[in-house]
Amino acid sequence: MTLPSFWKMNRKKRINSANREKSGQSNDIPQHILVTNLESNLKILRNITGNSSDIIIRRLMIEAIHRQGAIVYLDGLVNTDIISESLMESLIHEKSVMNEYSKANLLQIIQEKIITVGDIKTVRQLDELFHHLLSGEAIILIDGFDTALSASTRGGEIRQVQEPSTELTVRGPRDGFTESIRTNTALVRRRIKNPNLWLESMKIGKVTKTDVNIMYIHGIADEAVVSEVRNRLKKIDIDSILESGYIEQFIEDKTFTIFPTIYHSERPDVIAANILEGRVAIFVDGTPFVMVAPALFIQFFQAAEDYYSRSDISTAIRFLRVIVFFISLIGPATYVAVTTFHQEMIPTLLVITITAQREAVPFPAIIEAIIMEVTFEILREAGLRLPRPIGQAVSIVGALVIGQAAVQAGLVSPAMVIVVSITAIASFATPSFAIAISARLIRFIIMLLAAVLGFYGVMIGLIWIAIHLCSLRSFGVPYMSPIAPLIRKNLLDTVIRAPIWLMKERPRLISQKNMNRVGRAQYPPEINKGEKNED
Amino acid sequence: MENAKLTLYQLFVLILLFETGSSIVITLGIDANQDAWMTILLGLALGLILFLVYYQLSSYYPNKILTQYAKNIAGPFLGSIIGYLYVIYFMYLAARVLRDFGELLLTFAYSETPLIIINAIMVLTIVYGVSKGIEVMARTGELFFIFLYLLAIVGFFLILFAGLIDINNLKPMFANGIEPIIKVTLKQTMYVPFGEVIVFSMILPYLNHFKKGRKIGLYAISLSGINLALTTVINVAVLGVDVNKRSPFPLLSTIQLIKVAEFLERLDVFFMLALIMGCFFKISIYFYASVVGISDLLKVKEHKKLAFPLGIILILVSMMIATSYPEHIKEGLNFVPLYLHLPMQVILPLFLLVVSFFRNRKKGTKADK
Amino acid sequence: MKTKYPLLIICIISTVLISGCWGKKELTDIAFIIAVGLDKAEDGDYIASFQIVNPGNVAGSAQSGGQGLPVAVYKTKGKDLVSLAKLGSKRVSRRLYFAHTNLVVIGEELAKEGMLDLFDALERDKEFRITTSIVIARNGTAEDLLKILTPIDKIPANKIIKTILFTEKTIGENIDVNVNDVITGFVSPGREPVINGFSIYGDKNIGGTMTNLSSTEPSAYLGANGLGYIKNGKLVDWVTGDNAKTVGFIQNKTRSTSVQIPWKGKENAIVYSIQNQHTDSKPSLQNGKPSITVNIQSEGIIAQADLPIDLTDPLVLNKLNQQLETAIEEKVLQGIKRAQKDRYDVFGFGEMFYRKYPRMWNDMKKNWNDAGFKNLQIKVKAKVYIRRSELRNKPFLSNMDNN
């Protein structure tokens, strides 16, 4: 039988190519350490960077120890004020201290006594030196020393902290993450002023050497999860990390699933809240989207604003979101199923009206549905690509005009246009973009199932999805908790949002140890004294 | 045996969904006319006793499923024969329920679709679920339980508001005395659905708190029994005894009569949704028991590998067990309770219990843990 | 899972999808049959008339011209119901779809001959709903009834259905009967079914054309006309007026109706309009003989007072109550006696005996209609409450006299 051997051949090919790919991505830096001669060092630097003209080499004479030195920095990545005012000022103008100290620890003297910049490190390895240089730090090379100093002078143009465009709120803080990782971690630090908030950093990406930080609260986060995150990050072997999405695809639990198992957000308050529940936050330099692991399905239906508004309103809105998710999932499928298989379900007058509309349409209902849905997806993609002022107008006008024109041309029926529009709007109402995309894809599959088998097909599709969802785990935590497996105490923050003094426990499977977050008797005081009824 | 742990709530949900699953749509005990609900309650009482038997057997052999402790009790040869019997029994029942389900769907919704397609699609889904394991199935059950119960409560209120219930249809009670009630119970309702809990002997070992399992099991069975009795009461009250006796699916006829506010009518499709969910769980649990049993008897490490081939067998068996729906039903009423359910649900377990009781007595109190 | 299995599953699934959809019915491929009419031909075959909706001419908005007629009636002739439906496929360009058939009309001739053969197919079919209303075409054929166009309701079947619904609540001479009720009535030995009657008033030949809709008074229109008593599946009698109201009362379906009584010598002086009524019938044994006590409780208002009377005085109202009670009791008794004379129990008294005295019922049920029911002792007790007198207390005639 040819089938087994066909698969075996493929496997061998794959193993060979994997072996080939493992080595050879790291850029070799031939020599590993600096030498004592300044000129040679500078020559080495220039060679390796190919004389890139944005690497500025500023020679100077360090008065304090009477040596030639050079400051090397990358134009555009440094804060030139610090370089000129603090660094060069201190190095050039400090009086000689040769008399007071011995030669042995001159470097230490410069590092500790002379240079007036915040963070100074010593560097010997060339790759580490390049990492600092390319991150925006100034390298100070001194003739006669094979160790260089790296001063923290990071600057350059980064985006201001502004409201994130993807997650807007009416009530709530308006700062959002930017592309600079230190700003981002600082925004979270501002909110959690606790020394137990620990930060670990690593560099991922053989060529890009992107900074990646993880933050968690020691004592609340589950140690197993933290170490799992660390291990998975360490295992990543790729040349470039340009966005947190790259990392997500490496460390997520299961690739062949439509549903996201890692949550991401642009808002510091959201990330801080997640860290406080015991999750681990992963920051990636160069993107404002910070990831959070482990993630649960119900998280993708929660928005930051839920916690800042009153509990009854938030509960109602959460119910709405669940309904909206279902509409976006099975909307067109239900329409197709009901009009082709279960016409007895529709009230008589409505079914006659819909039939009247469909008399003019040449296609069967499922084809109509697919045409409309695909058109809508095209419109949506087009709306994303166009510049902002035109984009909005085109999507709205496009949808209306195309819908209307299609109806009048007899291509689709008005009922279909309504169904598709409601579905599209419903998919926009889902708070998390990741889940909305999932729903978009699944919608098509369920539509096809509905076209083949009516409501039975829809139900089978839903059962399939439910089984799939229940089998997912995010870093060991079941994806559908606290609904399945049922954990009653955590139900207060799922589809309903109980008042904040009721939500006493952190999610049990995420922060196994430190569970209480609200003290006793926190309900609002009953005001039965001091009522003022008259002036 | 899988490496899985079920919480008590999950067991509760599984038992409830299993019991109520397909039974709520077919007639139960209608041979006792308007006293059908009494037969259900009586069957419930007997079923509770049966559950205690099964639970006690499991507690003598913790962490062992039926096919395993059968070998402990009756010796390796006889025990594995008993194991095979049960595995085939579960598979046959899974095929029965699948056939029931397919026929039902064909009757009122999809008459032009071939039966094998409907059955095959259901089995594909079940194979997917079973291959993921009992934990995933239990979690899915938790999800659907909420939805199903909501549907049930809404349906109940709709029937109430439509003014369809006529209590007079339930009178006179004990019209022909207590004899028909007892007869019907002993011939039908004791086994289906209450005695079917025996399948949980393959699932009880997975419980995380085994001791509390007894209470939870009793609760679940009682609740499902009350549900079924209530449904029968409503069916008889709305339709009257005659239509009930002549309908294969009385709940459907009841739902067809709902007319509230000129807009909430023609709700049969919700019946179909509840049916699909309920039958899915019932067939899954039977099928799972069968798959796990076979993989245990044949010493296959991962039961997932067997799920797909056994699924195909399930489809084929469900097509072969009867050539027409009336034949299927007649078999189920006349042949199956006496020759299948009675021995497998009552006689064999009692025998196993008695033997294991004596064996454990001999060992002293060591086996109590 | 190894890579082999997903491929296998995909192959299987795609065969399911590729081989086409079986039970699919496009909306434009089905003909919505709103009403079915059944008649008997001279040679003993059945004639079925299908009132089929033309969706384009019914829809509210001006989609594609609403000039045509909203319905079309097609006939077929055959020996049994199933073949009638299938023969229809030769006449109609779409699949006949019965899930929205809200009305069944049976011609009077066919009803008198016997209707039992009609109902099994109706009950068994999965598309046909048992909540379909049933009507007998009085003094005519079902075919003619279905052909009449109606000015207010676009779909004529709707007119019939809605008329019955509202008249049941307003005057109580007709009650809403559906297929389920009729079949239950057939089967139950203690109750016989009733079916409403509908007649065509006017010229039925014009009734089926557009001309009918083009004048303020239509040349032909449909109206509810009495209640038919069915025994052993055959129509045996028609009742109207107070006798028909009795059925409604006892089955507790009437909500409101009106009762006139004479006062101080003037006929029909006071009209009492019932707003709410509740009737309870209790079987009992009086000296070993079966008897029924019917308790009627009604609440209502004085709708019309044509002579000077002091309606503000509770004692006067009491006297009115008593008179009304007597009037109602008489009427209801008369209605029951009429049914007793014709020897069929349309009220369900037999069922009540079955529920209370099951052993006795076993003996009585054999010829309940001829013996037990006929000789049933009836006692009617009415309790009338006049709650209000609407917006005026004393009639203006009271003040007229004073001048």
Coordinates of N, CA and C in Angstrom, one line a residue, chain A residues 62-165:
Chain A
I62 N 40.1 61.9 28.8 CA 39.5 61.8 30.2 C 40.5 62.4 31.1
E63 N 40.2 63.6 31.5 CA 41.0 64.4 32.4 C 41.4 63.6 33.7
A64 N 40.4 63.0 34.2 CA 40.6 62.5 35.6 C 41.7 61.5 35.6
I65 N 41.8 60.7 34.6 CA 42.8 59.7 34.7 C 43.9 59.8 33.6
H66 N 43.8 60.9 32.9 CA 44.8 61.2 31.9 C 44.9 60.2 30.8
R67 N 43.8 59.7 30.3 CA 43.9 58.7 29.2 C 43.0 59.1 28.1
Q68 N 43.3 58.6 26.9 CA 42.5 58.7 25.8 C 41.2 57.9 25.9
G69 N 40.1 58.4 25.5 CA 38.9 57.6 25.6 C 38.0 57.8 24.4
A70 N 37.0 57.1 24.3 CA 36.1 57.3 23.2 C 34.7 56.9 23.7
I71 N 33.8 57.7 23.3 CA 32.3 57.4 23.5 C 31.7 56.9 22.2
V72 N 31.2 55.8 22.3 CA 30.5 55.3 21.1 C 29.0 55.2 21.3
Y73 N 28.3 55.7 20.4 CA 26.8 55.6 20.6 C 26.1 55.7 19.3
L74 N 24.9 55.2 19.3 CA 24.1 55.2 18.1 C 23.2 56.4 18.0
D75 N 23.5 57.2 17.0 CA 22.7 58.4 16.8 C 21.2 58.0 16.6
G76 N 20.4 58.6 17.3 CA 18.9 58.4 17.1 C 18.4 57.5 18.2
L77 N 19.3 56.7 18.9 CA 18.8 55.9 19.9 C 19.1 56.4 21.3
V78 N 19.9 57.5 21.3 CA 20.4 58.0 22.6 C 19.8 59.3 22.9
N79 N 19.8 59.6 24.1 CA 19.3 60.9 24.6 C 20.6 61.8 24.6
T80 N 20.7 62.6 23.5 CA 22.0 63.4 23.3 C 22.2 64.3 24.5
D81 N 21.2 64.8 25.2 CA 21.4 65.7 26.3 C 22.2 65.0 27.4
I82 N 21.9 63.7 27.7 CA 22.6 63.1 28.7 C 24.1 62.9 28.3
I83 N 24.2 62.6 27.0 CA 25.6 62.4 26.5 C 26.4 63.6 26.7
S84 N 25.8 64.7 26.2 CA 26.7 65.9 26.3 C 26.8 66.5 27.7
E85 N 25.6 66.5 28.4 CA 25.7 67.2 29.7 C 26.3 66.3 30.8
S86 N 25.8 65.1 30.8 CA 26.3 64.3 32.0 C 27.6 63.6 31.6
L87 N 27.6 62.9 30.5 CA 28.7 62.0 30.2 C 29.9 62.7 29.9
M88 N 29.8 63.5 28.8 CA 31.0 64.2 28.4 C 31.5 65.2 29.3
E89 N 30.5 65.9 29.9 CA 30.8 66.9 30.9 C 31.7 66.3 32.0
S90 N 31.2 65.2 32.5 CA 31.9 64.6 33.7 C 33.3 64.1 33.3
L91 N 33.3 63.5 32.1 CA 34.5 62.9 31.7 C 35.6 63.9 31.3
I92 N 35.2 65.0 30.7 CA 36.2 65.9 30.1 C 36.6 66.9 31.2
H93 N 35.6 67.3 32.0 CA 35.9 68.4 32.9 C 36.3 68.0 34.3
E94 N 36.2 66.8 34.7 CA 36.6 66.4 36.0 C 38.1 66.6 36.2
K95 N 38.5 67.1 37.3 CA 39.9 67.3 37.5 C 40.6 66.0 37.7
S96 N 41.8 66.0 37.5 CA 42.6 64.8 37.7 C 42.5 64.2 39.1
V97 N 42.4 63.0 39.2 CA 42.4 62.4 40.5 C 43.5 61.3 40.6
M98 N 44.5 61.5 39.6 CA 45.5 60.5 39.5 C 46.3 60.4 40.8
N99 N 46.4 61.5 41.5 CA 47.3 61.5 42.7 C 46.7 60.7 43.8
E100 N 45.4 60.7 43.9 CA 44.8 60.1 45.1 C 44.7 58.6 45.0
Y101 N 44.6 58.1 43.8 CA 44.3 56.6 43.7 C 45.3 55.9 42.9
S102 N 45.4 54.6 43.2 CA 46.4 53.8 42.5 C 45.8 53.5 41.1
K103 N 46.7 52.9 40.3 CA 46.3 52.7 38.9 C 45.3 51.5 38.8
A104 N 45.4 50.6 39.7 CA 44.7 49.3 39.6 C 43.2 49.5 39.4
N105 N 42.6 50.3 40.2 CA 41.2 50.4 40.0 C 40.7 51.7 39.4
L106 N 41.4 52.1 38.4 CA 41.1 53.4 37.7 C 39.7 53.3 37.1
L107 N 39.4 52.1 36.6 CA 38.1 51.9 35.9 C 37.0 52.1 37.0
Q108 N 37.3 51.5 38.1 CA 36.3 51.5 39.1 C 36.1 53.0 39.6
I109 N 37.2 53.7 39.6 CA 37.1 55.1 40.0 C 36.2 55.9 39.1
I110 N 36.5 55.6 37.8 CA 35.7 56.4 36.8 C 34.3 56.0 36.9
Q111 N 34.1 54.7 37.1 CA 32.7 54.2 37.1 C 32.0 54.8 38.4
E112 N 32.7 54.8 39.5 CA 32.0 55.2 40.7 C 32.1 56.7 41.0
K113 N 33.2 57.3 40.6 CA 33.3 58.7 41.1 C 33.1 59.7 40.1
I114 N 33.4 59.4 38.8 CA 33.5 60.4 37.8 C 32.2 60.6 37.1
I115 N 31.8 59.5 36.5 CA 30.7 59.6 35.6 C 29.3 59.8 36.3
T116 N 28.6 60.8 35.8 CA 27.4 61.2 36.5 C 26.1 60.8 35.8
V117 N 26.2 59.5 35.3 CA 25.0 59.0 34.7 C 24.4 57.9 35.6
G118 N 23.2 57.6 35.5 CA 22.5 56.7 36.4 C 23.1 55.3 36.4
D119 N 22.9 54.6 35.2 CA 23.2 53.2 35.3 C 24.5 52.9 34.5
I120 N 25.5 52.4 35.2 CA 26.8 52.1 34.5 C 27.1 50.6 34.7
K121 N 27.4 50.0 33.6 CA 27.8 48.5 33.7 C 29.2 48.4 33.0
T122 N 29.8 47.3 33.4 CA 31.1 47.0 32.7 C 30.9 45.9 31.7
V123 N 31.6 46.0 30.6 CA 31.3 45.1 29.5 C 32.7 44.6 29.0
R124 N 32.8 43.3 28.8 CA 34.0 42.8 28.2 C 33.7 42.0 26.9
Q125 N 32.5 41.3 26.9 CA 32.2 40.5 25.7 C 31.7 41.4 24.6
L126 N 32.1 41.1 23.4 CA 31.7 41.9 22.3 C 30.2 41.9 22.1
D127 N 29.6 40.7 22.2 CA 28.2 40.6 21.9 C 27.3 41.4 22.9
E128 N 27.8 41.3 24.2 CA 27.1 42.1 25.2 C 27.3 43.6 24.9
L129 N 28.5 43.9 24.4 CA 28.7 45.3 24.1 C 27.8 45.8 23.0
F130 N 27.7 45.0 22.0 CA 26.8 45.4 20.9 C 25.4 45.5 21.4
H131 N 25.0 44.5 22.3 CA 23.6 44.6 22.7 C 23.3 45.9 23.4
H132 N 24.3 46.4 24.3 CA 24.1 47.7 24.9 C 24.1 48.8 23.9
L133 N 25.1 48.7 23.0 CA 25.2 49.8 22.1 C 23.9 50.0 21.2
L134 N 23.4 48.8 20.8 CA 22.3 48.9 19.9 C 21.0 49.1 20.7
S135 N 21.0 49.1 22.0 CA 19.8 49.4 22.7 C 19.8 50.9 23.1
G136 N 20.8 51.6 22.7 CA 20.8 53.1 23.0 C 21.7 53.5 24.1
E137 N 22.6 52.6 24.5 CA 23.5 53.0 25.6 C 24.8 53.5 25.0
A138 N 25.5 54.3 25.7 CA 26.7 54.9 25.3 C 27.9 54.0 25.8
I139 N 28.8 53.6 24.9 CA 29.9 52.7 25.3 C 31.1 53.7 25.5
I140 N 31.7 53.5 26.7 CA 32.9 54.3 26.9 C 34.1 53.4 26.9
L141 N 34.9 53.6 25.8 CA 36.2 52.8 25.7 C 37.3 53.6 26.2
I142 N 38.2 53.0 27.0 CA 39.3 53.8 27.5 C 40.6 53.1 27.1
D143 N 41.5 53.8 26.6 CA 42.8 53.2 26.2 C 43.5 52.6 27.3
G144 N 43.9 51.4 27.1 CA 44.7 50.7 28.1 C 43.8 49.7 29.0
F145 N 42.5 49.8 28.8 CA 41.7 48.9 29.5 C 40.9 48.0 28.5
D146 N 40.9 46.7 28.8 CA 40.1 45.9 27.9 C 38.6 45.7 28.4
T147 N 38.3 46.5 29.3 CA 36.9 46.5 29.8 C 36.3 47.8 29.4
A148 N 35.1 47.8 28.8 CA 34.4 49.1 28.5 C 33.3 49.3 29.5
L149 N 32.9 50.6 29.5 CA 31.8 50.9 30.4 C 30.6 51.2 29.5
S150 N 29.4 50.9 30.0 CA 28.2 51.2 29.2 C 27.3 52.0 30.1
A151 N 27.0 53.2 29.6 CA 26.2 54.1 30.4 C 24.8 54.2 29.8
S152 N 23.9 54.3 30.7 CA 22.5 54.2 30.2 C 22.1 55.6 29.8
T153 N 21.9 55.7 28.5 CA 21.6 57.0 27.9 C 20.4 56.9 26.9
R154 N 19.6 55.9 27.3 CA 18.5 55.6 26.3 C 17.6 56.8 26.0
G155 N 17.3 57.0 24.8 CA 16.4 58.1 24.5 C 15.9 57.8 23.1
G156 N 15.9 58.9 22.3 CA 15.4 58.7 21.0 C 13.9 59.0 20.9
E157 N 13.4 58.9 19.7 CA 12.0 59.2 19.5 C 11.1 58.0 19.8
I158 N 10.3 58.1 20.8 CA 9.3 57.0 21.0 C 8.0 57.7 21.1
R159 N 7.0 56.9 20.9 CA 5.6 57.4 20.9 C 5.3 57.8 22.3
Q160 N 4.5 58.9 22.4 CA 4.0 59.3 23.7 C 3.0 58.4 24.3
V161 N 2.8 58.4 25.5 CA 1.8 57.6 26.2 C 0.4 58.2 25.9
Q162 N -0.3 57.5 25.1 CA -1.7 58.0 24.8 C -2.7 56.9 24.9
E163 N -3.9 57.2 24.7 CA -5.0 56.3 24.8 C -4.9 55.2 23.8
P164 N -4.9 54.0 24.1 CA -4.8 52.9 23.1 C -6.0 53.0 22.2
S165 N -5.7 52.8 20.9 CA -6.8 52.9 19.9 C -7.7 51.7 19.9

